[in-house]
């Protein structure tokens, strides 16, 4: 494990990969966090100029895999985005396979809503279950990664300024 962690660090293109629901946080919390990282010379990947498609682009995957840390900003509509959920699957794969550090930030959402898919997260999954009724394993994977990520030590915006 130590050698894979060392080789991962040696190959890191970014210090931090930011994962977030753009509509919810891009122009407020995320932009301030990104600016703070830049002021400290922390090389950060943020998907400002990438076009969205049905699948995660290779550029995003490369940035994610080439980062030392992923910061996941969970917000009220995070779970309504299939893109965000697919990205979360990949982030946790990087954590589990390469030892990448993952830090969740719960921005105006309760960690237990993320963990248990209740509240606004439950609403999103009603839609996902309908849309993916022929692919229930996809929805189950999304539920599992939300639970796994929300069990990591992180920051809750209601307790931290």
PDB file of C-alpha atoms in Angstrom:
ATOM      1  CA  UNK A   1       0.000   0.000   0.000  1.00  0.00           C
ATOM      2  CA  UNK A   2       2.812   2.420   0.787  1.00  0.00           C
ATOM      3  CA  UNK A   3       4.300   2.106  -2.689  1.00  0.00           C
ATOM      4  CA  UNK A   4       0.959   2.757  -4.398  1.00  0.00           C
ATOM      5  CA  UNK A   5       0.421   5.833  -2.225  1.00  0.00           C
ATOM      6  CA  UNK A   6       3.896   7.085  -3.063  1.00  0.00           C
ATOM      7  CA  UNK A   7       3.472   6.507  -6.786  1.00  0.00           C
ATOM      8  CA  UNK A   8       0.047   8.167  -6.679  1.00  0.00           C
ATOM      9  CA  UNK A   9       1.514  11.243  -4.970  1.00  0.00           C
ATOM     10  CA  UNK A  10       4.406  11.392  -7.424  1.00  0.00           C
ATOM     11  CA  UNK A  11       1.937  11.417 -10.331  1.00  0.00           C
ATOM     12  CA  UNK A  12      -0.425  14.004  -8.831  1.00  0.00           C
ATOM     13  CA  UNK A  13      -1.314  16.754 -11.243  1.00  0.00           C
ATOM     14  CA  UNK A  14      -3.557  18.556  -8.739  1.00  0.00           C
ATOM     15  CA  UNK A  15      -3.550  18.914  -4.995  1.00  0.00           C
ATOM     16  CA  UNK A  16      -7.369  19.078  -4.822  1.00  0.00           C
ATOM     17  CA  UNK A  17     -10.242  17.964  -7.041  1.00  0.00           C
ATOM     18  CA  UNK A  18     -13.510  19.809  -6.323  1.00  0.00           C
ATOM     19  CA  UNK A  19     -16.752  17.901  -6.852  1.00  0.00           C
ATOM     20  CA  UNK A  20     -19.954  19.949  -6.561  1.00  0.00           C
ATOM     21  CA  UNK A  21     -23.385  20.653  -8.045  1.00  0.00           C
ATOM     22  CA  UNK A  22     -22.664  23.761 -10.104  1.00  0.00           C
ATOM     23  CA  UNK A  23     -26.156  25.223  -9.932  1.00  0.00           C
ATOM     24  CA  UNK A  24     -26.118  25.068  -6.130  1.00  0.00           C
ATOM     25  CA  UNK A  25     -22.667  26.284  -5.157  1.00  0.00           C
ATOM     26  CA  UNK A  26     -20.535  27.384  -8.132  1.00  0.00           C
ATOM     27  CA  UNK A  27     -21.075  31.130  -7.635  1.00  0.00           C
ATOM     28  CA  UNK A  28     -20.907  31.168  -3.852  1.00  0.00           C
ATOM     29  CA  UNK A  29     -19.339  28.572  -1.577  1.00  0.00           C
ATOM     30  CA  UNK A  30     -17.339  26.716  -4.221  1.00  0.00           C
ATOM     31  CA  UNK A  31     -15.925  29.852  -5.827  1.00  0.00           C
ATOM     32  CA  UNK A  32     -14.820  31.140  -2.408  1.00  0.00           C
ATOM     33  CA  UNK A  33     -13.237  27.795  -1.521  1.00  0.00           C
ATOM     34  CA  UNK A  34     -11.465  27.667  -4.883  1.00  0.00           C
ATOM     35  CA  UNK A  35     -10.173  31.229  -4.437  1.00  0.00           C
ATOM     36  CA  UNK A  36      -8.885  30.370  -0.947  1.00  0.00           C
ATOM     37  CA  UNK A  37      -7.016  27.354  -2.322  1.00  0.00           C
ATOM     38  CA  UNK A  38      -5.505  29.505  -5.086  1.00  0.00           C
ATOM     39  CA  UNK A  39      -4.350  32.127  -2.555  1.00  0.00           C
ATOM     40  CA  UNK A  40      -2.483  29.360  -0.732  1.00  0.00           C
ATOM     41  CA  UNK A  41      -0.982  28.054  -3.996  1.00  0.00           C
ATOM     42  CA  UNK A  42      -2.948  24.818  -3.731  1.00  0.00           C
ATOM     43  CA  UNK A  43      -3.367  23.540  -7.283  1.00  0.00           C
ATOM     44  CA  UNK A  44      -7.069  22.830  -7.629  1.00  0.00           C
ATOM     45  CA  UNK A  45      -9.144  21.294 -10.407  1.00  0.00           C
ATOM     46  CA  UNK A  46     -12.517  22.914 -10.953  1.00  0.00           C
ATOM     47  CA  UNK A  47     -14.589  22.099 -14.029  1.00  0.00           C
ATOM     48  CA  UNK A  48     -15.281  25.693 -15.086  1.00  0.00           C
ATOM     49  CA  UNK A  49     -14.693  25.275 -18.801  1.00  0.00           C
ATOM     50  CA  UNK A  50     -15.794  21.716 -19.415  1.00  0.00           C
ATOM     51  CA  UNK A  51     -18.931  20.886 -21.341  1.00  0.00           C
ATOM     52  CA  UNK A  52     -21.411  18.510 -19.791  1.00  0.00           C
ATOM     53  CA  UNK A  53     -22.465  15.326 -21.494  1.00  0.00           C
ATOM     54  CA  UNK A  54     -24.083  12.090 -20.525  1.00  0.00           C
ATOM     55  CA  UNK A  55     -20.857  10.633 -19.187  1.00  0.00           C
ATOM     56  CA  UNK A  56     -17.933  11.945 -17.229  1.00  0.00           C
ATOM     57  CA  UNK A  57     -15.335  13.225 -19.678  1.00  0.00           C
ATOM     58  CA  UNK A  58     -11.838  11.820 -19.826  1.00  0.00           C
ATOM     59  CA  UNK A  59     -10.471  15.229 -18.768  1.00  0.00           C
ATOM     60  CA  UNK A  60     -12.450  15.079 -15.530  1.00  0.00           C
ATOM     61  CA  UNK A  61     -11.462  11.454 -14.892  1.00  0.00           C
ATOM     62  CA  UNK A  62      -7.792  12.283 -15.456  1.00  0.00           C
ATOM     63  CA  UNK A  63      -7.988  15.284 -13.129  1.00  0.00           C
ATOM     64  CA  UNK A  64      -9.748  13.226 -10.479  1.00  0.00           C
ATOM     65  CA  UNK A  65      -7.232  10.384 -10.687  1.00  0.00           C
ATOM     66  CA  UNK A  66      -4.361  12.878 -10.742  1.00  0.00           C
ATOM     67  CA  UNK A  67      -5.372  14.616  -7.515  1.00  0.00           C
ATOM     68  CA  UNK A  68      -4.141  13.992  -3.978  1.00  0.00           C
ATOM     69  CA  UNK A  69      -7.432  15.011  -2.352  1.00  0.00           C
ATOM     70  CA  UNK A  70     -11.046  15.146  -3.489  1.00  0.00           C
ATOM     71  CA  UNK A  71     -13.404  17.568  -1.765  1.00  0.00           C
ATOM     72  CA  UNK A  72     -17.063  16.685  -2.285  1.00  0.00           C
ATOM     73  CA  UNK A  73     -19.467  19.537  -1.656  1.00  0.00           C
ATOM     74  CA  UNK A  74     -22.850  17.991  -0.904  1.00  0.00           C
ATOM     75  CA  UNK A  75     -25.667  20.491  -1.457  1.00  0.00           C
ATOM     76  CA  UNK A  76     -29.451  20.335  -1.628  1.00  0.00           C
ATOM     77  CA  UNK A  77     -29.618  19.248  -5.272  1.00  0.00           C
ATOM     78  CA  UNK A  78     -26.380  17.261  -5.420  1.00  0.00           C
ATOM     79  CA  UNK A  79     -28.223  13.923  -5.588  1.00  0.00           C
ATOM     80  CA  UNK A  80     -30.496  15.111  -8.406  1.00  0.00           C
ATOM     81  CA  UNK A  81     -27.465  15.187 -10.709  1.00  0.00           C
ATOM     82  CA  UNK A  82     -26.577  11.869 -12.332  1.00  0.00           C
ATOM     83  CA  UNK A  83     -23.255  13.500 -13.283  1.00  0.00           C
ATOM     84  CA  UNK A  84     -22.446  14.247  -9.624  1.00  0.00           C
ATOM     85  CA  UNK A  85     -23.404  10.747  -8.532  1.00  0.00           C
ATOM     86  CA  UNK A  86     -21.321   9.112 -11.260  1.00  0.00           C
ATOM     87  CA  UNK A  87     -18.424  11.396 -10.306  1.00  0.00           C
ATOM     88  CA  UNK A  88     -18.818  10.332  -6.676  1.00  0.00           C
ATOM     89  CA  UNK A  89     -18.569   6.663  -7.709  1.00  0.00           C
ATOM     90  CA  UNK A  90     -15.250   7.428  -9.425  1.00  0.00           C
ATOM     91  CA  UNK A  91     -13.939   9.495  -6.497  1.00  0.00           C
ATOM     92  CA  UNK A  92     -14.560   6.685  -4.039  1.00  0.00           C
ATOM     93  CA  UNK A  93     -12.916   4.253  -6.444  1.00  0.00           C
ATOM     94  CA  UNK A  94      -9.820   6.522  -6.382  1.00  0.00           C
ATOM     95  CA  UNK A  95      -9.989   6.501  -2.589  1.00  0.00           C
ATOM     96  CA  UNK A  96     -10.324   2.745  -2.328  1.00  0.00           C
ATOM     97  CA  UNK A  97      -7.840   1.825  -5.075  1.00  0.00           C
ATOM     98  CA  UNK A  98      -5.216   4.580  -4.763  1.00  0.00           C
ATOM     99  CA  UNK A  99      -5.577   5.827  -1.202  1.00  0.00           C
ATOM    100  CA  UNK A 100      -6.775   9.267  -2.287  1.00  0.00           C
ATOM    101  CA  UNK A 101      -7.983  11.425   0.615  1.00  0.00           C
ATOM    102  CA  UNK A 102     -11.684  12.328   0.364  1.00  0.00           C
ATOM    103  CA  UNK A 103     -13.212  15.147   2.400  1.00  0.00           C
ATOM    104  CA  UNK A 104     -16.973  15.683   2.352  1.00  0.00           C
ATOM    105  CA  UNK A 105     -18.431  19.141   2.925  1.00  0.00           C
ATOM    106  CA  UNK A 106     -22.105  19.252   3.827  1.00  0.00           C
ATOM    107  CA  UNK A 107     -23.217  22.629   2.498  1.00  0.00           C
ATOM    108  CA  UNK A 108     -26.629  23.496   3.929  1.00  0.00           C
ATOM    109  CA  UNK A 109     -27.587  19.813   4.086  1.00  0.00           C
ATOM    110  CA  UNK A 110     -27.632  17.494   7.053  1.00  0.00           C
ATOM    111  CA  UNK A 111     -25.065  14.676   6.807  1.00  0.00           C
ATOM    112  CA  UNK A 112     -27.752  12.184   7.854  1.00  0.00           C
ATOM    113  CA  UNK A 113     -29.873  13.178   4.824  1.00  0.00           C
ATOM    114  CA  UNK A 114     -26.930  12.299   2.590  1.00  0.00           C
ATOM    115  CA  UNK A 115     -26.158   9.112   4.518  1.00  0.00           C
ATOM    116  CA  UNK A 116     -29.746   7.828   4.558  1.00  0.00           C
ATOM    117  CA  UNK A 117     -31.031   9.528   1.399  1.00  0.00           C
ATOM    118  CA  UNK A 118     -33.760  11.349   3.294  1.00  0.00           C
ATOM    119  CA  UNK A 119     -35.058  14.897   2.899  1.00  0.00           C
ATOM    120  CA  UNK A 120     -34.096  16.456  -0.451  1.00  0.00           C
ATOM    121  CA  UNK A 121     -31.925  13.408  -1.196  1.00  0.00           C
ATOM    122  CA  UNK A 122     -35.017  11.161  -0.944  1.00  0.00           C
ATOM    123  CA  UNK A 123     -36.811  13.333  -3.514  1.00  0.00           C
ATOM    124  CA  UNK A 124     -33.948  12.919  -5.976  1.00  0.00           C
ATOM    125  CA  UNK A 125     -33.984   9.151  -5.575  1.00  0.00           C
ATOM    126  CA  UNK A 126     -37.698   8.914  -6.289  1.00  0.00           C
ATOM    127  CA  UNK A 127     -36.880  10.343  -9.726  1.00  0.00           C
ATOM    128  CA  UNK A 128     -33.787   8.171 -10.206  1.00  0.00           C
ATOM    129  CA  UNK A 129     -35.680   5.001  -9.328  1.00  0.00           C
ATOM    130  CA  UNK A 130     -38.329   5.867 -11.901  1.00  0.00           C
ATOM    131  CA  UNK A 131     -35.833   6.826 -14.608  1.00  0.00           C
ATOM    132  CA  UNK A 132     -33.592   3.806 -13.966  1.00  0.00           C
ATOM    133  CA  UNK A 133     -36.249   1.209 -13.108  1.00  0.00           C
ATOM    134  CA  UNK A 134     -34.606  -1.164 -15.599  1.00  0.00           C
ATOM    135  CA  UNK A 135     -31.192  -0.572 -13.984  1.00  0.00           C
ATOM    136  CA  UNK A 136     -31.803  -0.791 -10.221  1.00  0.00           C
ATOM    137  CA  UNK A 137     -28.147  -1.721  -9.593  1.00  0.00           C
ATOM    138  CA  UNK A 138     -27.092   1.768 -10.761  1.00  0.00           C
ATOM    139  CA  UNK A 139     -29.360   3.411  -8.194  1.00  0.00           C
ATOM    140  CA  UNK A 140     -28.114   1.025  -5.491  1.00  0.00           C
ATOM    141  CA  UNK A 141     -24.498   1.948  -6.283  1.00  0.00           C
ATOM    142  CA  UNK A 142     -25.367   5.648  -5.980  1.00  0.00           C
ATOM    143  CA  UNK A 143     -27.043   5.024  -2.629  1.00  0.00           C
ATOM    144  CA  UNK A 144     -24.024   3.056  -1.397  1.00  0.00           C
ATOM    145  CA  UNK A 145     -21.482   5.722  -2.369  1.00  0.00           C
ATOM    146  CA  UNK A 146     -23.549   8.481  -0.755  1.00  0.00           C
ATOM    147  CA  UNK A 147     -23.616   6.450   2.451  1.00  0.00           C
ATOM    148  CA  UNK A 148     -19.900   5.683   2.260  1.00  0.00           C
ATOM    149  CA  UNK A 149     -18.902   9.293   1.559  1.00  0.00           C
ATOM    150  CA  UNK A 150     -21.154  10.723   4.262  1.00  0.00           C
ATOM    151  CA  UNK A 151     -19.544   8.425   6.824  1.00  0.00           C
ATOM    152  CA  UNK A 152     -16.144  10.036   6.196  1.00  0.00           C
ATOM    153  CA  UNK A 153     -14.899  12.774   8.468  1.00  0.00           C
ATOM    154  CA  UNK A 154     -15.749  16.120   6.945  1.00  0.00           C
ATOM    155  CA  UNK A 155     -17.228  19.596   7.445  1.00  0.00           C
ATOM    156  CA  UNK A 156     -20.835  20.544   8.176  1.00  0.00           C
ATOM    157  CA  UNK A 157     -21.568  24.141   7.139  1.00  0.00           C
ATOM    158  CA  UNK A 158     -24.154  24.617   9.864  1.00  0.00           C
ATOM    159  CA  UNK A 159     -21.449  23.986  12.503  1.00  0.00           C
ATOM    160  CA  UNK A 160     -18.507  25.642  10.754  1.00  0.00           C
ATOM    161  CA  UNK A 161     -18.065  29.061   9.237  1.00  0.00           C
TER     162      UNK A 161
END
